[in-house]
Coordinates of C-alpha atoms in Angstrom, one line a residue:
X1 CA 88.4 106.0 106.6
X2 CA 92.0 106.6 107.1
X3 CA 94.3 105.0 109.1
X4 CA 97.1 107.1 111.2
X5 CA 100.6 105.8 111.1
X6 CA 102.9 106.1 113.9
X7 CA 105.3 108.7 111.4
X8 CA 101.9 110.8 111.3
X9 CA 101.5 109.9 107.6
X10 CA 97.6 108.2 106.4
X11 CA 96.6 105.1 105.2
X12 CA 93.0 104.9 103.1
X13 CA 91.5 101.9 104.4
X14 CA 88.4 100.4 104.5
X15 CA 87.3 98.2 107.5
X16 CA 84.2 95.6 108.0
X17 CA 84.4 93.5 110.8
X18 CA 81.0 91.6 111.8
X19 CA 80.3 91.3 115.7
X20 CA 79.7 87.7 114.5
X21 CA 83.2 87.7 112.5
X22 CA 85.3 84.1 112.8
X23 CA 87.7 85.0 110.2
X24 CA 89.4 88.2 108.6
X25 CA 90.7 88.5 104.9
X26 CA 93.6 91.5 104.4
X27 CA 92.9 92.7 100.7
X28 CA 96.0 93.7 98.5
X29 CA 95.0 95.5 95.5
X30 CA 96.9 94.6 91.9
X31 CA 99.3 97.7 91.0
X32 CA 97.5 100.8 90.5
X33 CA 94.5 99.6 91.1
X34 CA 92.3 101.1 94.1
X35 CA 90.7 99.1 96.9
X36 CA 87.3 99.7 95.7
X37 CA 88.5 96.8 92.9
X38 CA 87.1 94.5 95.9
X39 CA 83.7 95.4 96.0
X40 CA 81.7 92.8 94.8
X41 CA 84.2 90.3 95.9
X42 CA 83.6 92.2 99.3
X43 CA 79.8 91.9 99.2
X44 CA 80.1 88.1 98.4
X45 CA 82.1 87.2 101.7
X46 CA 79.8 85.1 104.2
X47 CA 79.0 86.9 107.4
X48 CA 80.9 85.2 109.9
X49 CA 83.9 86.8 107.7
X50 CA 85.4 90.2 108.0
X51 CA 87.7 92.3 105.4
X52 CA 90.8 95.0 105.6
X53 CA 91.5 96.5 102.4
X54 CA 93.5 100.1 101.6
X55 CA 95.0 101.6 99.2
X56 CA 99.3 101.9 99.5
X57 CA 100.9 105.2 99.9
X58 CA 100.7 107.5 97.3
X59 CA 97.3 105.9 95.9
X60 CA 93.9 107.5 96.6
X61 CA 93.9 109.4 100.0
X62 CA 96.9 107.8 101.4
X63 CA 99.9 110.2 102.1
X64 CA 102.5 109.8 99.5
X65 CA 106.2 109.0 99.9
X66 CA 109.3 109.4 98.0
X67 CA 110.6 105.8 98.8
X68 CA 108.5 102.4 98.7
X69 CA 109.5 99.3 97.9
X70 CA 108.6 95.5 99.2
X71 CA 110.7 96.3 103.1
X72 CA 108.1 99.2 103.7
X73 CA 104.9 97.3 102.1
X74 CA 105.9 94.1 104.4
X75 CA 105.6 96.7 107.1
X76 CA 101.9 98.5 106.6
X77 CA 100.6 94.7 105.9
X78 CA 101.9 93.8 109.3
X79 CA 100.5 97.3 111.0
X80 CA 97.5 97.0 109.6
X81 CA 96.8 93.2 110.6
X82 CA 98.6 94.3 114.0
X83 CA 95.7 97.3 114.0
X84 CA 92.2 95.5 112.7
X85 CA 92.2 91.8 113.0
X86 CA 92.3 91.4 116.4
X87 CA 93.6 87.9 116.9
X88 CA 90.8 86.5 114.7
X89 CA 92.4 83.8 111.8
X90 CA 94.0 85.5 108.7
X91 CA 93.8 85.1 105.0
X92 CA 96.2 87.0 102.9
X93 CA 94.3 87.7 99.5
X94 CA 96.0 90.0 96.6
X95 CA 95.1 90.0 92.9
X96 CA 98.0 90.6 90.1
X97 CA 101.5 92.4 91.8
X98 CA 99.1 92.2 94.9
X99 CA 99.1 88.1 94.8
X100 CA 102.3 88.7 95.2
X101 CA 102.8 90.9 97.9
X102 CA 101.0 88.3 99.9
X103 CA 102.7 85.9 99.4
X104 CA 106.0 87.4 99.6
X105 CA 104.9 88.5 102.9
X106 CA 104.0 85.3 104.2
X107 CA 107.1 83.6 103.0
X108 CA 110.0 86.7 103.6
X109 CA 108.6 88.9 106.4
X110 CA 109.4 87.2 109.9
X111 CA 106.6 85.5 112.0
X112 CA 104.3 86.9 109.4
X113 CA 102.7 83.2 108.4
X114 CA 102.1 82.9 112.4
X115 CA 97.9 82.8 112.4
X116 CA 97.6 83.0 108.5
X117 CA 94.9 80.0 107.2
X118 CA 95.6 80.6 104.1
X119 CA 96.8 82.8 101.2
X120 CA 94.8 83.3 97.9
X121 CA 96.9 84.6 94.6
X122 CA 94.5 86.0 92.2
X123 CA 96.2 86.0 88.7
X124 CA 99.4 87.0 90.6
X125 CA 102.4 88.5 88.8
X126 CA 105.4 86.3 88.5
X127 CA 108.1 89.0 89.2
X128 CA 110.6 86.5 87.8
X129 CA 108.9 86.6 84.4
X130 CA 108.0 90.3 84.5
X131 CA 112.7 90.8 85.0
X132 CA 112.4 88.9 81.9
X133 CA 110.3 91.4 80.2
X134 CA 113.1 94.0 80.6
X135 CA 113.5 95.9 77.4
X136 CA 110.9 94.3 75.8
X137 CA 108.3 95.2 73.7
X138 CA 106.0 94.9 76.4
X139 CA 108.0 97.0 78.5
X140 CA 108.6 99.4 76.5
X141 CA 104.6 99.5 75.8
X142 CA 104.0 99.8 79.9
X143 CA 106.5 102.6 80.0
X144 CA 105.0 105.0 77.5
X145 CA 101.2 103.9 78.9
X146 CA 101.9 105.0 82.2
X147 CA 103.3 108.3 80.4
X148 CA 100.2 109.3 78.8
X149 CA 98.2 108.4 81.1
X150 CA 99.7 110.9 83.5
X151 CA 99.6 113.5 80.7
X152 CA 95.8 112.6 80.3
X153 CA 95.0 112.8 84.0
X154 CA 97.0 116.3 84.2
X155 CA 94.9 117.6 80.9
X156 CA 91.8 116.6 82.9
X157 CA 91.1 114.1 80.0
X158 CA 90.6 111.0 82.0
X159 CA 87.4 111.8 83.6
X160 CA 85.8 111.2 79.8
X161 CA 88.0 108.7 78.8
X162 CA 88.6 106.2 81.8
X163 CA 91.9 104.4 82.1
X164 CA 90.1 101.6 84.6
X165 CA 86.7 100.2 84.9
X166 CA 85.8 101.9 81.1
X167 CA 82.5 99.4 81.5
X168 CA 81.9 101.1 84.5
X169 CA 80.9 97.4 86.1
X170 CA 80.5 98.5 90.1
X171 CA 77.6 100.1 91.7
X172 CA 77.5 104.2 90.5
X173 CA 78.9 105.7 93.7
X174 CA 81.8 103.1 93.0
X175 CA 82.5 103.7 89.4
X176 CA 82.8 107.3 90.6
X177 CA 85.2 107.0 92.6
X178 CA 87.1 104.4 90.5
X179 CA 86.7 107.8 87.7
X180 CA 88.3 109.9 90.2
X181 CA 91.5 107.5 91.4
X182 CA 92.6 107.5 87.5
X183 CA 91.6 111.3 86.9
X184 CA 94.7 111.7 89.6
X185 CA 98.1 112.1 88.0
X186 CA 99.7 110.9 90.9
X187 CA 98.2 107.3 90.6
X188 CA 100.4 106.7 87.2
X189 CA 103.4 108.5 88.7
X190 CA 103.1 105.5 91.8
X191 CA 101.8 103.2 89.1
X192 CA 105.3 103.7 87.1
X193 CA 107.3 103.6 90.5
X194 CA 106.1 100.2 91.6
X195 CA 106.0 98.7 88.2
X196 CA 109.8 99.6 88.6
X197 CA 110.3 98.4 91.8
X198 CA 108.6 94.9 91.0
X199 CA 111.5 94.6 88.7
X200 CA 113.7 94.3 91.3
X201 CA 111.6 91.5 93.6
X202 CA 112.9 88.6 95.0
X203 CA 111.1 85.1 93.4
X204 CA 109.3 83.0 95.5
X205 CA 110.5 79.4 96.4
X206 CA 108.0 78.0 99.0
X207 CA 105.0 78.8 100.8
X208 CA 104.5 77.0 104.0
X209 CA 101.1 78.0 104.3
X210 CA 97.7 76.4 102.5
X211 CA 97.5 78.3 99.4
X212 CA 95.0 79.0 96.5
X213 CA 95.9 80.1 93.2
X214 CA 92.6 81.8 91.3
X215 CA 93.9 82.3 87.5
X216 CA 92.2 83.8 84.4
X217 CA 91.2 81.5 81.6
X218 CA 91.3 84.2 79.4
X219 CA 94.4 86.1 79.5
X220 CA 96.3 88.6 77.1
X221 CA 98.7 86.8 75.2
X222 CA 99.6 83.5 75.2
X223 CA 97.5 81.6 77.3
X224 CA 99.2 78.3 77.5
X225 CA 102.0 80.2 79.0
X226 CA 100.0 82.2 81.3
X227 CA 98.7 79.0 83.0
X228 CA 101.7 77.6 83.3
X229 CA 103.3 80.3 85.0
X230 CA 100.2 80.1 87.2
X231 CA 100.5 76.2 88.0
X232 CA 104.3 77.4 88.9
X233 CA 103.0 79.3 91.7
X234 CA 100.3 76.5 93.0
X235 CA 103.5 74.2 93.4
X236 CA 104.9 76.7 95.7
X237 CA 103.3 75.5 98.9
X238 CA 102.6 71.5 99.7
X239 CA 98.8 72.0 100.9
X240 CA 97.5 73.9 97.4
X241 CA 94.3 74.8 94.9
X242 CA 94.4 76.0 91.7
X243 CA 91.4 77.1 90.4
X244 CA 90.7 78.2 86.7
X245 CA 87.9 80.5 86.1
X246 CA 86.8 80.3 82.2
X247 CA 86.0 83.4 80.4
X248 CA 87.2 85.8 82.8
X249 CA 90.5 87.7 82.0
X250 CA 93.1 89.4 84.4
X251 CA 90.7 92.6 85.2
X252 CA 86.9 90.9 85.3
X253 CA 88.3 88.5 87.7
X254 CA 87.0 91.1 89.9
X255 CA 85.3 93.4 88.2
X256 CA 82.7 91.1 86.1
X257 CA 80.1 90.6 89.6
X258 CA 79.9 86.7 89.1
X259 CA 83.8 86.1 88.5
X260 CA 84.3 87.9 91.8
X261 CA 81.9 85.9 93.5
X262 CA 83.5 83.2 92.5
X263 CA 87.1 84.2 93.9
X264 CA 84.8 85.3 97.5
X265 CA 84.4 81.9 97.5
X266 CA 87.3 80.9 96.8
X267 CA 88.8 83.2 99.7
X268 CA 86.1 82.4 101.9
X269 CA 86.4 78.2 101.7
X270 CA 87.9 75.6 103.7
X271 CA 91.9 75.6 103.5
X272 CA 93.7 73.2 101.0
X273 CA 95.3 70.3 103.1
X274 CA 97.9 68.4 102.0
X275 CA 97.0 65.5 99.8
X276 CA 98.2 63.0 97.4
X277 CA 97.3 62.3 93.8
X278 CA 95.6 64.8 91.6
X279 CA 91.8 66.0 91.9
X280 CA 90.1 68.0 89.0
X281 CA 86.4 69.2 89.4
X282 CA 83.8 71.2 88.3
X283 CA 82.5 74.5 90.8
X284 CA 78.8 73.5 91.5
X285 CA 76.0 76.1 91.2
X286 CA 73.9 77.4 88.3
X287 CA 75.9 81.5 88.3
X288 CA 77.8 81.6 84.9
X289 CA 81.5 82.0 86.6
X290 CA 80.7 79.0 89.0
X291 CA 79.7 76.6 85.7
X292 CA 83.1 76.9 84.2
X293 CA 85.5 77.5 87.3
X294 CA 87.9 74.6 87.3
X295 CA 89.5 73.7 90.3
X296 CA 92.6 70.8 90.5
X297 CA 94.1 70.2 93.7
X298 CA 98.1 69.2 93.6
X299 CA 99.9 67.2 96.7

């Protein structure tokens, strides 16, 4: 489906609102990711519960554009609420730069948080700790990736050697499509521009909405750290949930089907309020994510 902008440009979306629909969730994918990395979270949402998700401009079917950046992103999130939620109750969910963008939206963008429950940050990038990066190893690892990736995609390489979703975890029609967003060249040219741009992102300081953090236990590098940084961003807002999934890592958060489920619920529950003292529990129910998904709740 796409989506017609007032400029005449398109917008990739996908739309499923229940007649029976309470609630809506607007889906932000992680950077360079397309929005079919929602799908099993997607088919785990509870009926009364609708989703938005898309893919940005540039990605997929959307219409590319030479200039971006966090302004113009703060703007489709608010057109595309403004087009498909119909006055229902909104939660803003977005997994790696996309936890971010939420967020950011919520807290910078005016009257955004106005008929938001709640916003859920899926192993959310720290822009603050990616500026830190600058020049790094790391860095300089991301840069050259993103290089040959786009000189794989334009040798028509990637279709046999997938960038994303190499398990091929999603339903077949899915994985296809997830084959043909990487075989693009265009996706790593965007992919390289907003990894840029991210550089340049304001921190967050407060959230004045009920938030949920949803980090993986398993996560390249150091872990310790990477939990931390997480917890940093649960103590952004004063009604908060952080919830630790064990054995996932930053990608089968979504695409290994029981982790996803487990952040559809996640999504899907009641709101944090604000509380005193410290709560730490273990997710009840017999699927292998929801054994080991720890949840502590902060005042």
């Amino acid at each position: 489906m796409l989506h017609e902008r007032p400029d005449g440009s398109r917008i990739e979306v996908a739309v499923d609102i229940p007649p029976q629909a309470q609630r809506i969730v607007l889906l932000n994918n992680g950077m360079g990711m397309p929005h079919e990395y929602w799908d099993w979270v997607c088919g785990a949402l509870p009926a009364d519960m609708g989703y938005v998700r898309f893919n940005p401009p540039g990605y997929g079917l959307s219409t590319p554009t030479t200039h971006y950046g966090l302004e113009r992103h703060f703007a489709l999130l608010q057109e595309l609420r403004e087009t498909y939620t119909v006055g229902l109750p909104l939660v803003l969910a977005g997994h790696s730069l996309g936890g971010y963008l939420v967020a950011a939206y919520a807290s910078f963008h005016p009257g955004a948080a106005e008929g938001v429950s709640a916003v859920v940050m899926v192993d959310a990038t720290d822009v603050a700790q990616l500026r830190s990066s600058r020049r790094s190893e790391g860095d300089r690892w991301f840069h050259q990736s993103m290089l040959m990736e786009r000189v794989y995609a334009l040798a028509g390489l990637s279709a046999f050697r997938p960038a994303l979703n190499k398990n091929q975890t999603y339903r077949p029609d899915t994985n296809r499509s997830f084959t043909a967003f990487g075989a693009e060249p265009r996706t790593w040219a965007m992919t390289h521009r907003d990894y840029r741009d991210a550089m340049t992102y304001p921190a967050l300081t407060a959230l004045d909405v009920p938030l949920s953090v949803v980090t993986a236990e398993n996560n390249q590098g150091d872990n310790a750290e990477h939990h931390a940084v997480q917890a940093k961003m649960a103590a952004l807002a004063k009604s908060s949930r952080h919830h630790i999934i064990d054995g996932a890592d930053h990608e089968s958060l979504l695409t290994v089907q029981a982790y996803a489920e487990t952040v559809a619920e996640v999504i899907a529950g009641e709101p944090p309020a604000e509380r005193t003292g410290s709560e730490r529990r273990q997710s009840a129910g017999d699927r292998p994510a929801a054994k080991t998904a720890a949840c502590a709740e902060r005042s």
